[in-house]
Coordinates of C-alpha atoms and ligand atoms in Angstrom, one line a residue:
T1 CA 105.4 91.0 129.5
T2 CA 106.2 92.5 126.1
T3 CA 104.3 95.5 125.0
V4 CA 103.7 96.3 121.4
Q5 CA 103.4 99.7 119.7
F6 CA 100.1 100.0 117.8
I7 CA 100.3 102.5 114.9
Q8 CA 97.3 104.8 115.0
A9 CA 95.6 106.1 111.8
W10 CA 94.8 109.8 111.7
T11 CA 91.2 111.0 111.3
Q12 CA 90.1 112.1 107.9
G13 CA 88.0 115.1 106.7
A14 CA 88.6 118.8 106.5
D15 CA 89.2 119.2 110.2
G16 CA 90.7 115.8 110.7
Q17 CA 94.2 115.1 112.1
G18 CA 95.7 114.3 108.7
A19 CA 94.5 117.4 106.8
T20 CA 95.4 119.6 109.8
K21 CA 98.9 118.3 110.0
A22 CA 99.5 118.7 106.3
R23 CA 97.9 122.1 106.2
E24 CA 99.9 123.4 109.2
L25 CA 103.2 122.2 107.7
F26 CA 102.3 123.9 104.5
Q27 CA 101.5 127.2 106.3
K28 CA 104.7 127.0 108.3
V29 CA 107.0 126.4 105.3
F30 CA 105.3 128.4 102.6
G31 CA 103.7 131.2 104.7
E32 CA 100.2 130.9 103.3
D33 CA 97.2 128.6 103.1
P34 CA 97.2 125.7 100.7
Q35 CA 94.6 125.5 98.0
G36 CA 93.4 122.1 99.2
V37 CA 94.3 118.9 100.9
W38 CA 94.2 115.4 99.3
S39 CA 95.0 111.9 100.7
A40 CA 95.6 108.4 99.6
P41 CA 95.9 105.1 101.6
G42 CA 98.6 102.6 102.2
R43 CA 97.5 99.0 101.5
V44 CA 97.9 95.4 102.4
N45 CA 97.6 92.7 99.9
L46 CA 95.4 89.8 101.2
I47 CA 96.7 87.3 98.7
G48 CA 98.2 87.1 95.2
E49 CA 101.8 88.1 95.8
H50 CA 104.4 88.8 93.1
T51 CA 101.7 88.2 90.6
D52 CA 101.0 91.7 89.3
Y53 CA 103.9 91.8 87.0
N54 CA 102.9 88.4 85.7
A55 CA 99.6 89.7 84.5
G56 CA 98.1 87.8 87.4
L57 CA 95.5 88.4 90.1
C58 CA 95.9 90.1 93.5
L59 CA 93.6 91.3 96.2
P60 CA 94.6 94.4 98.2
I61 CA 92.6 96.4 100.7
A62 CA 93.3 100.1 101.5
L63 CA 94.5 100.8 105.0
P64 CA 93.0 103.4 107.3
N65 CA 96.5 104.9 107.4
R66 CA 96.9 107.5 104.7
T67 CA 99.3 110.1 103.3
Y68 CA 98.0 113.7 103.3
V69 CA 99.1 116.3 100.8
A70 CA 98.5 120.0 101.1
A71 CA 99.2 121.8 97.9
S72 CA 98.9 125.0 95.8
P73 CA 99.7 125.4 92.0
R74 CA 102.4 127.7 90.8
T75 CA 102.5 129.5 87.4
D76 CA 106.2 128.7 86.9
S77 CA 107.9 125.3 86.6
R78 CA 109.3 125.2 90.1
V79 CA 108.4 122.5 92.6
R80 CA 108.8 123.1 96.3
L81 CA 108.3 120.2 98.7
V82 CA 108.4 119.4 102.4
S83 CA 107.6 116.2 104.3
S84 CA 106.7 115.7 107.9
M85 CA 109.5 113.1 108.0
D86 CA 112.0 115.9 107.5
P87 CA 110.1 119.2 108.2
E88 CA 113.2 121.4 108.5
N89 CA 114.5 120.6 105.1
P90 CA 112.2 121.6 102.2
V91 CA 113.5 120.6 98.8
Q92 CA 113.2 122.1 95.3
A93 CA 113.1 120.9 91.8
D94 CA 112.3 122.3 88.3
L95 CA 110.1 120.5 85.8
D96 CA 111.6 122.3 82.8
G97 CA 114.0 120.0 80.9
L98 CA 113.7 117.3 83.5
Q99 CA 114.9 113.9 82.5
A100 CA 114.3 110.4 83.9
R101 CA 116.2 109.9 87.2
G102 CA 116.8 113.7 87.2
V103 CA 115.7 114.1 90.8
S104 CA 117.1 112.1 93.7
G105 CA 115.8 111.3 97.2
W106 CA 112.2 111.2 98.2
A107 CA 111.4 114.2 96.0
A108 CA 111.7 112.0 93.0
Y109 CA 108.2 110.5 93.8
P110 CA 106.1 113.7 93.8
V111 CA 108.1 115.4 91.1
G112 CA 108.0 112.3 89.0
V113 CA 104.2 112.3 89.1
A114 CA 104.0 115.8 87.6
W115 CA 106.7 114.9 85.0
A116 CA 104.8 111.7 84.0
L117 CA 101.5 113.7 83.6
Q118 CA 103.2 116.3 81.4
R119 CA 104.6 113.5 79.2
D120 CA 101.3 111.8 79.1
G121 CA 99.7 114.8 77.3
F122 CA 98.9 117.2 80.1
P123 CA 101.2 120.2 79.4
Q124 CA 98.9 122.3 81.7
V125 CA 100.6 120.7 84.7
R126 CA 103.0 123.3 86.1
G127 CA 105.0 123.7 89.2
F128 CA 103.5 123.5 92.7
D129 CA 104.2 123.9 96.4
L130 CA 103.4 120.8 98.4
A131 CA 103.6 119.6 102.1
L132 CA 103.0 116.0 103.0
A133 CA 102.2 114.3 106.3
S134 CA 101.8 110.6 106.6
C135 CA 100.7 108.0 109.1
V136 CA 101.6 105.1 106.7
P137 CA 104.7 103.4 108.1
V138 CA 107.5 104.1 105.5
G139 CA 109.4 101.2 104.0
S140 CA 107.3 98.6 105.8
G141 CA 105.8 97.0 102.7
L142 CA 102.5 98.9 103.3
S143 CA 103.1 101.1 100.3
S144 CA 103.9 104.5 101.7
S145 CA 105.4 105.2 98.2
A146 CA 102.1 104.7 96.3
A147 CA 100.1 106.5 99.1
M148 CA 102.4 109.5 98.4
T149 CA 102.4 109.3 94.6
C150 CA 98.6 108.7 94.4
A151 CA 97.8 111.6 96.8
V152 CA 100.0 113.8 94.7
A153 CA 98.5 112.6 91.4
L154 CA 95.0 113.4 92.7
A155 CA 96.1 116.8 94.0
L156 CA 97.7 117.7 90.6
D157 CA 94.5 116.5 88.8
D158 CA 92.4 119.0 90.8
L159 CA 95.0 121.9 90.9
F160 CA 95.4 121.8 87.1
G161 CA 91.9 120.8 86.1
L162 CA 92.8 117.5 84.3
G163 CA 89.4 116.0 85.1
L164 CA 90.8 112.5 85.7
G165 CA 90.0 111.8 89.3
G166 CA 86.2 111.5 89.0
D167 CA 85.9 108.2 87.1
E168 CA 87.6 104.9 86.8
A169 CA 89.2 105.4 83.4
G170 CA 90.6 108.8 84.5
R171 CA 91.9 107.2 87.7
V172 CA 93.7 104.6 85.6
R173 CA 95.7 107.4 83.9
L174 CA 96.6 108.8 87.3
I175 CA 97.7 105.3 88.4
Q176 CA 99.9 105.1 85.3
A177 CA 101.5 108.5 86.2
A178 CA 102.2 107.2 89.7
I179 CA 103.7 104.0 88.4
T180 CA 105.9 105.9 85.9
A181 CA 107.1 108.3 88.7
E182 CA 108.2 105.3 90.8
N183 CA 109.8 103.3 88.0
D184 CA 111.4 106.0 85.9
M185 CA 112.1 108.9 88.3
A186 CA 112.6 107.2 91.6
G187 CA 114.1 104.1 90.0
A188 CA 112.1 101.7 92.1
S189 CA 110.5 98.9 90.2
T190 CA 106.8 98.5 90.9
G191 CA 104.2 96.2 89.3
G192 CA 101.1 98.4 89.7
M193 CA 99.1 96.8 92.4
D194 CA 100.0 99.4 95.0
Q195 CA 98.9 102.3 92.9
S196 CA 95.6 100.6 91.8
A197 CA 94.8 99.9 95.5
A198 CA 95.5 103.5 96.5
M199 CA 93.3 104.8 93.7
R200 CA 90.5 102.3 93.4
C201 CA 89.8 100.4 96.7
R202 CA 86.4 100.9 98.4
S203 CA 85.6 101.0 102.0
G204 CA 84.5 97.5 103.2
C205 CA 85.8 95.8 100.1
A206 CA 88.9 94.1 98.8
L207 CA 89.9 95.0 95.3
R208 CA 90.2 91.9 93.0
L209 CA 92.7 93.3 90.5
D210 CA 93.2 91.5 87.3
C211 CA 96.6 92.6 85.8
R212 CA 96.2 91.3 82.3
P213 CA 97.3 94.2 80.1
E214 CA 94.6 93.7 77.5
L215 CA 91.8 94.5 80.1
D216 CA 90.4 98.0 80.2
A217 CA 89.6 100.1 83.3
M218 CA 86.1 98.8 83.4
S219 CA 86.9 95.1 83.4
N220 CA 90.1 94.8 85.4
V221 CA 88.8 95.4 88.9
Q222 CA 86.0 93.9 90.9
Q223 CA 84.9 95.1 94.4
V224 CA 84.8 92.0 96.7
P225 CA 82.9 92.5 100.0
F226 CA 85.3 92.0 102.8
D227 CA 83.4 92.7 106.0
L228 CA 85.6 91.6 108.8
Q229 CA 83.3 92.9 111.6
A230 CA 80.3 91.0 110.3
A231 CA 82.4 87.9 110.0
G232 CA 83.6 88.3 113.6
L233 CA 87.2 88.5 112.4
E234 CA 90.2 90.8 112.7
L235 CA 93.0 91.3 110.3
L236 CA 96.3 92.0 112.2
V237 CA 99.1 93.7 110.4
V238 CA 102.6 93.5 111.9
D239 CA 105.5 95.5 110.7
T240 CA 108.6 93.4 111.4
R241 CA 110.8 96.5 110.9
A242 CA 113.3 94.2 109.1
Q243 CA 115.3 95.7 106.3
H244 CA 113.1 96.1 103.3
Q245 CA 115.3 96.4 100.2
L246 CA 113.6 95.9 96.8
N247 CA 116.3 98.0 95.2
D248 CA 119.1 95.6 95.7
G249 CA 118.2 93.7 92.6
Q250 CA 116.2 90.7 94.0
Y251 CA 112.9 92.0 92.8
D252 CA 114.2 92.7 89.3
Q253 CA 115.8 89.2 89.3
R254 CA 112.5 87.6 90.1
R255 CA 110.8 89.6 87.3
A256 CA 113.4 88.6 84.8
T257 CA 113.2 84.9 85.7
C258 CA 109.4 85.1 85.2
E259 CA 109.8 86.8 81.8
Q260 CA 112.4 84.2 80.7
A261 CA 110.1 81.3 81.8
A262 CA 107.2 82.8 79.9
H263 CA 109.3 83.0 76.9
L264 CA 110.5 79.4 77.2
L265 CA 106.9 78.3 77.7
G266 CA 105.8 80.2 74.6
V267 CA 103.3 82.4 76.4
A268 CA 103.0 86.1 76.7
N269 CA 103.1 86.0 80.5
L270 CA 102.8 83.5 83.3
R271 CA 99.1 84.3 83.7
Q272 CA 98.4 82.4 80.5
A273 CA 100.2 79.4 81.8
A274 CA 98.4 79.7 85.2
D275 CA 95.0 79.9 83.5
R276 CA 95.7 76.7 81.6
V277 CA 96.9 74.9 84.7
N278 CA 94.1 76.1 86.9
A279 CA 91.4 75.2 84.4
A280 CA 92.8 71.6 83.8
A281 CA 90.9 68.6 85.0
D282 CA 93.8 67.8 87.3
P283 CA 95.7 71.0 88.1
P284 CA 98.5 69.4 90.1
S285 CA 99.5 67.1 87.2
A286 CA 99.0 70.0 84.7
L287 CA 101.4 72.1 86.8
A288 CA 103.9 69.2 86.9
A289 CA 103.8 68.8 83.2
L290 CA 104.3 72.6 82.7
L291 CA 107.3 72.6 85.0
E292 CA 108.9 69.8 83.2
Q293 CA 109.3 72.1 80.2
L294 CA 111.7 74.4 82.1
P295 CA 115.4 73.9 82.2
D296 CA 116.4 74.5 85.8
E297 CA 115.1 73.9 89.3
T298 CA 115.2 77.5 90.5
M299 CA 113.1 78.6 87.6
R300 CA 110.7 75.7 88.1
R301 CA 110.2 76.8 91.7
R302 CA 109.6 80.5 90.8
V303 CA 107.0 79.5 88.2
R304 CA 105.3 77.1 90.7
H305 CA 104.9 80.0 93.1
V306 CA 103.4 82.3 90.5
V307 CA 101.0 79.7 89.0
S308 CA 99.8 78.4 92.3
E309 CA 99.5 81.9 93.8
I310 CA 97.3 83.1 91.0
G311 CA 95.0 80.1 91.6
R312 CA 94.8 80.9 95.3
V313 CA 93.3 84.3 94.8
D314 CA 89.9 83.2 93.6
R315 CA 89.9 80.2 96.0
F316 CA 90.4 82.7 98.8
I317 CA 87.6 84.9 97.6
E318 CA 85.3 81.9 97.3
A319 CA 86.2 80.5 100.8
F320 CA 85.9 83.9 102.6
G321 CA 82.6 84.6 100.8
R322 CA 80.9 81.5 102.1
G323 CA 82.3 81.9 105.6
D324 CA 84.9 79.1 105.4
Y325 CA 87.6 81.0 107.4
V326 CA 89.6 77.9 108.1
L327 CA 90.1 77.4 104.4
A328 CA 90.8 81.1 103.9
G329 CA 93.4 80.9 106.6
R330 CA 95.0 77.8 105.0
L331 CA 95.3 79.7 101.8
F332 CA 97.2 82.5 103.6
N333 CA 99.5 79.8 105.0
A334 CA 100.0 78.1 101.6
S335 CA 100.8 81.5 100.1
H336 CA 103.4 82.3 102.7
D337 CA 105.0 78.9 102.5
S338 CA 105.2 79.2 98.7
L339 CA 106.8 82.7 99.0
R340 CA 109.3 81.3 101.5
D341 CA 110.2 78.0 99.9
D342 CA 109.7 78.5 96.2
Y343 CA 109.9 82.2 95.6
E344 CA 112.5 82.8 98.3
V345 CA 111.4 86.4 99.2
T346 CA 110.9 86.0 103.0
C347 CA 113.4 86.6 105.7
P348 CA 113.8 85.2 109.3
E349 CA 111.7 88.0 110.8
L350 CA 108.8 87.4 108.4
D351 CA 108.9 83.6 109.0
E352 CA 109.0 84.0 112.8
A353 CA 106.1 86.4 112.8
V354 CA 104.0 84.2 110.7
D355 CA 104.9 81.1 112.7
A356 CA 104.1 82.9 116.0
A357 CA 100.7 84.1 114.7
R358 CA 99.8 80.5 113.5
Q359 CA 100.8 79.0 116.9
G360 CA 98.9 81.7 118.6
G361 CA 95.7 80.6 117.0
A362 CA 95.3 82.7 113.8
Y363 CA 93.3 81.0 111.0
G364 CA 96.4 81.8 108.8
A365 CA 99.2 84.2 108.4
R366 CA 101.5 85.4 105.6
M367 CA 103.9 88.0 104.5
T368 CA 102.4 90.8 102.5
G369 CA 104.1 93.1 99.9
G370 CA 107.3 92.5 98.1
G371 CA 109.1 90.7 101.0
F372 CA 112.7 90.7 102.2
G373 CA 111.4 92.4 105.3
G374 CA 108.2 94.5 105.7
S375 CA 105.0 93.3 107.1
I376 CA 102.8 90.2 107.8
I377 CA 99.1 89.8 108.0
A378 CA 97.2 87.4 110.2
L379 CA 93.5 86.5 110.0
A380 CA 92.1 85.9 113.5
D381 CA 88.9 86.0 115.6
A382 CA 87.9 89.5 116.6
G383 CA 89.6 90.6 119.7
K384 CA 92.6 88.2 119.3
G385 CA 94.8 90.6 117.3
S386 CA 96.6 92.3 120.2
D387 CA 97.3 89.0 121.9
L388 CA 98.9 87.7 118.6
A389 CA 100.9 90.9 118.3
R390 CA 102.2 90.4 121.8
D391 CA 103.1 86.8 121.0
I392 CA 105.1 88.0 118.0
A393 CA 106.8 90.7 120.0
G394 CA 107.8 88.2 122.6
R395 CA 109.2 85.9 120.0
F396 CA 111.1 88.8 118.4
A397 CA 112.6 89.8 121.8
S398 CA 113.9 86.3 122.4
K399 CA 115.5 86.2 119.0
G400 CA 117.1 89.6 119.3
F401 CA 115.1 91.1 116.5
K402 CA 113.9 94.7 116.6
A403 CA 110.6 95.3 118.3
P404 CA 107.7 95.0 115.8
R405 CA 104.8 97.5 115.4
A406 CA 101.2 96.5 114.7
L407 CA 97.9 97.8 113.5
I408 CA 94.4 96.3 113.1
A409 CA 93.3 96.8 109.4
L410 CA 89.9 97.6 108.2
P411 CA 89.2 97.9 104.4
S412 CA 89.2 101.6 103.8
S413 CA 88.7 104.0 100.9
A414 CA 90.7 105.2 98.0
A415 CA 92.5 108.5 97.3
A416 CA 90.1 111.5 97.9
R417 CA 90.1 115.2 98.4
E418 CA 90.0 116.1 102.2
S419 CA 89.4 119.8 102.0
Ligands
ADP501 P1 106.9 101.2 101.0 O1 106.2 101.7 99.8 O2 106.6 99.8 101.2 O3 106.6 102.0 102.2 P2 109.2 101.9 99.4 O4 110.6 101.6 99.5 O5 108.5 101.6 98.1 O6 108.5 101.3 100.7 O7 108.9 103.5 99.6 C1 109.5 104.2 100.7 C2 110.1 105.5 100.2 O8 109.0 106.4 99.7 C3 110.8 106.2 101.2 O9 112.2 105.8 101.3 C4 110.7 107.7 100.7 O10 111.7 107.9 99.7 C5 109.3 107.7 100.1 N1 108.3 108.2 101.0 C6 107.2 107.5 101.4 N2 106.4 108.3 102.2 C7 107.1 109.4 102.4 C8 106.8 110.6 103.2 N3 105.7 110.7 103.9 N4 107.7 111.6 103.1 C9 108.8 111.5 102.3 N5 109.1 110.4 101.6 C10 108.3 109.4 101.6
MG502 MG1 106.5 101.1 97.8

């Protein structure tokens, strides 16, 4: 029988596994104790995919898997960094005179956060020494990049006394710095859901994130209780380990098509179109009428995904809230099918994994994250997750795919200081 590797989450707290690993790496490389340790979680999005950059709705939870950052401030502008992924090769950068895209490789993410904060009106941010250790799978669509940038942002907030981490409005500024780091220094387009999840999720809850730009920090999120244990359910996450390449232009193409469509429809963003459709007396015919205004079939399918997906987020919240897990699962399925057929961001591994989970008795399953590889989630009865993971691994073996990895997700907490 096929065995599946389950990814363990490290324990939190000052003496937990995560803080200990980051602190020990810092001591080994920099020869002294760090001033503190901070962490931020990876995430899975329950539903609402490719909607954040359309001013839409999404619903992430924070994972128990986190990135831990041990750091100390410097008085000069140098940045020295080391990651547990490559512990023998610390890297350096300088914040003075730094331009967009001025740092390459993974160092662009942490350096970019400091650079973004300086430009956002915090000249007191100086250089720093930093060691990071992570149990978030990297490049698996579980947002190791935002876990890293948000842990760094919170560390810099404390080290340089910015006073942003303690309230929601301050956290929104840290989120913005994390987004800028990723977009402008690392050159990886990101819509903002991942950073909001890492900074604002609460344990036991999903984060209903409303991405309309006109909303302020108080009104753009809602904590939605998501108590899987009380519901007798399990959320299985399977990393397909298929190539995850958002940088090859597909993501940017989808964004550009959505912007073009909004322009043609005479709306600021597709959310405005979605709200009209979903509030209509007969949403399916309102959607059909909307799509008729668009010039080509591909664009019509992209818009159909975005509009229908935005509508599914509140339907999922409503269904889960009243214990209708069959409907909640069907909404997962509809989301995946739309991402596969209309938005065309799945791949054979994602489709096979989702199919195997459905056949194995999950209420529903879907890809999560940007797509083109990465991970799937499946909603199942408690205790069924590991059987489903084995089913998926068996299917992958017979198809000649790489062996997948799995974890059971519980909604966890946002970025925090560990010690
Ligand atoms: P995801 O966010 O889904 O994991 P991305 O492609 O957005 O995938 O981000 C992965 C990139 O983030 C890696 O290629 C690497 O540059 C950087 N990264 C994430 N975590 C770490 C880490 N612990 N150490 C070094 N780099 C990391
Ligand atoms: Mg990422």
